[in-house]
Structure formats: C-alpha cells, structure tokens
mmCIF file of C-alpha atoms in Angstrom:
data_model
loop_
_atom_site.group_PDB
_atom_site.id
_atom_site.type_symbol
_atom_site.label_atom_id
_atom_site.label_comp_id
_atom_site.label_asym_id
_atom_site.label_seq_id
_atom_site.Cartn_x
_atom_site.Cartn_y
_atom_site.Cartn_z
ATOM 1 C CA MET A 1 26.728 -10.333 -3.221
ATOM 2 C CA TRP A 2 23.393 -8.638 -2.632
ATOM 3 C CA TRP A 3 22.836 -7.616 -6.254
ATOM 4 C CA GLN A 4 23.285 -11.212 -7.446
ATOM 5 C CA ASP A 5 20.574 -12.363 -5.055
ATOM 6 C CA LEU A 6 18.346 -9.516 -6.245
ATOM 7 C CA LEU A 7 18.836 -10.413 -9.918
ATOM 8 C CA TRP A 8 18.341 -14.149 -9.315
ATOM 9 C CA GLY A 9 15.198 -13.380 -7.354
ATOM 10 C CA PHE A 10 13.908 -11.149 -10.150
ATOM 11 C CA TRP A 11 14.650 -13.785 -12.797
ATOM 12 C CA ASN A 12 13.069 -16.582 -10.770
ATOM 13 C CA GLY A 13 10.045 -14.376 -10.124
ATOM 14 C CA LEU A 14 9.621 -13.698 -13.845
ATOM 15 C CA THR A 15 9.838 -17.364 -14.738
ATOM 16 C CA ALA A 16 7.765 -18.528 -11.756
ATOM 17 C CA TRP A 17 4.489 -18.160 -13.679
ATOM 18 C CA ILE A 18 5.728 -20.455 -16.434
ATOM 19 C CA VAL A 19 7.184 -22.959 -13.955
ATOM 20 C CA LEU A 20 3.947 -22.940 -11.938
ATOM 21 C CA ILE A 21 1.885 -23.801 -15.011
ATOM 22 C CA ALA A 22 4.389 -26.522 -15.937
ATOM 23 C CA HIS A 23 4.216 -27.970 -12.404
ATOM 24 C CA VAL A 24 0.422 -28.093 -12.575
ATOM 25 C CA PHE A 25 0.668 -30.321 -15.643
ATOM 26 C CA GLY A 26 3.429 -32.472 -14.135
ATOM 27 C CA ALA A 27 6.390 -31.172 -16.144
ATOM 28 C CA TRP A 28 9.736 -29.716 -15.030
ATOM 29 C CA SER A 29 9.723 -31.283 -11.583
ATOM 30 C CA GLU A 30 13.505 -30.728 -11.391
ATOM 31 C CA PHE A 31 13.022 -26.926 -11.453
ATOM 32 C CA PRO A 32 11.811 -25.513 -8.148
ATOM 33 C CA PHE A 33 9.109 -22.862 -8.001
ATOM 34 C CA TYR A 34 11.102 -20.977 -5.327
ATOM 35 C CA ASN A 35 14.840 -21.405 -4.735
ATOM 36 C CA SER A 36 15.032 -21.875 -0.967
ATOM 37 C CA ALA A 37 18.848 -22.154 -1.110
ATOM 38 C CA ARG A 38 19.040 -18.465 -2.085
ATOM 39 C CA ALA A 39 16.298 -17.327 0.299
ATOM 40 C CA GLY A 40 17.080 -14.021 1.924
ATOM 41 C CA ASN A 41 15.927 -10.422 1.965
ATOM 42 C CA TRP A 42 17.341 -9.377 -1.425
ATOM 43 C CA TYR A 43 16.300 -12.593 -3.168
ATOM 44 C CA ASP A 44 12.787 -12.312 -1.758
ATOM 45 C CA PHE A 45 12.523 -8.655 -2.815
ATOM 46 C CA GLY A 46 13.662 -9.469 -6.351
ATOM 47 C CA TYR A 47 11.313 -12.453 -6.456
ATOM 48 C CA LEU A 48 8.342 -10.296 -5.533
ATOM 49 C CA LEU A 49 9.313 -7.692 -8.126
ATOM 50 C CA GLY A 50 9.636 -10.383 -10.771
ATOM 51 C CA MET A 51 6.331 -12.032 -9.878
ATOM 52 C CA GLY A 52 4.483 -8.723 -9.951
ATOM 53 C CA SER A 53 6.046 -7.185 -13.027
ATOM 54 C CA PRO A 54 3.952 -8.977 -15.697
ATOM 55 C CA VAL A 55 0.772 -8.062 -13.834
ATOM 56 C CA LEU A 56 1.827 -4.479 -13.183
ATOM 57 C CA GLY A 57 3.163 -3.995 -16.684
ATOM 58 C CA GLY A 58 -0.072 -5.175 -18.257
ATOM 59 C CA GLY A 59 -2.221 -3.017 -15.990
ATOM 60 C CA LEU A 60 -0.225 0.146 -16.529
ATOM 61 C CA GLY A 61 -0.145 -0.298 -20.285
ATOM 62 C CA ALA A 62 -3.899 -0.594 -20.591
ATOM 63 C CA ARG A 63 -4.560 2.365 -18.308
ATOM 64 C CA GLY A 64 -1.995 4.581 -20.011
ATOM 65 C CA ARG A 65 -3.625 4.437 -23.452
ATOM 66 C CA SER A 66 -6.274 6.951 -24.278
ATOM 67 C CA ARG A 67 -9.251 5.922 -26.369
ATOM 68 C CA SER A 68 -10.492 8.288 -29.020
ATOM 69 C CA ARG A 69 -14.135 8.086 -29.987
#
C-alpha cells in the first residue's frame, strides 16, 4: 500500500541521521542507510520528508520566537 511506503520512508528518513553517524564510526552495519527494497515514489517522498524534518523543525522554531529587549 502507498501509505505504508510513505510511513516507512518517513521513519527511515528520521532515523537516517542517527544511522549515518553510527555508520561513520563503524557501528550498525546490518542497518542500511536507505532501504533499496522499498524504493519507489512514495517511499522516496517520505524519506525526503523525514530527512528534512529535523532541519526544518529547528529552523522554523528559532525564527518563530520573538526576542524582547
């Protein structure tokens, strides 16, 4: 189903940052950075959303706060 691929892509995108750091230090070699078995349009879209969400969430939170002086 398309929504399962979207959710798996989103989840794998969220955890990709952690897995990437672990791969750099030689850990978790059994966990792939990108699941090529699920590759498809909905998985890729969810993956991109998941990869970008920590960056976008942090940027929007800092910009949304007003500073009183």
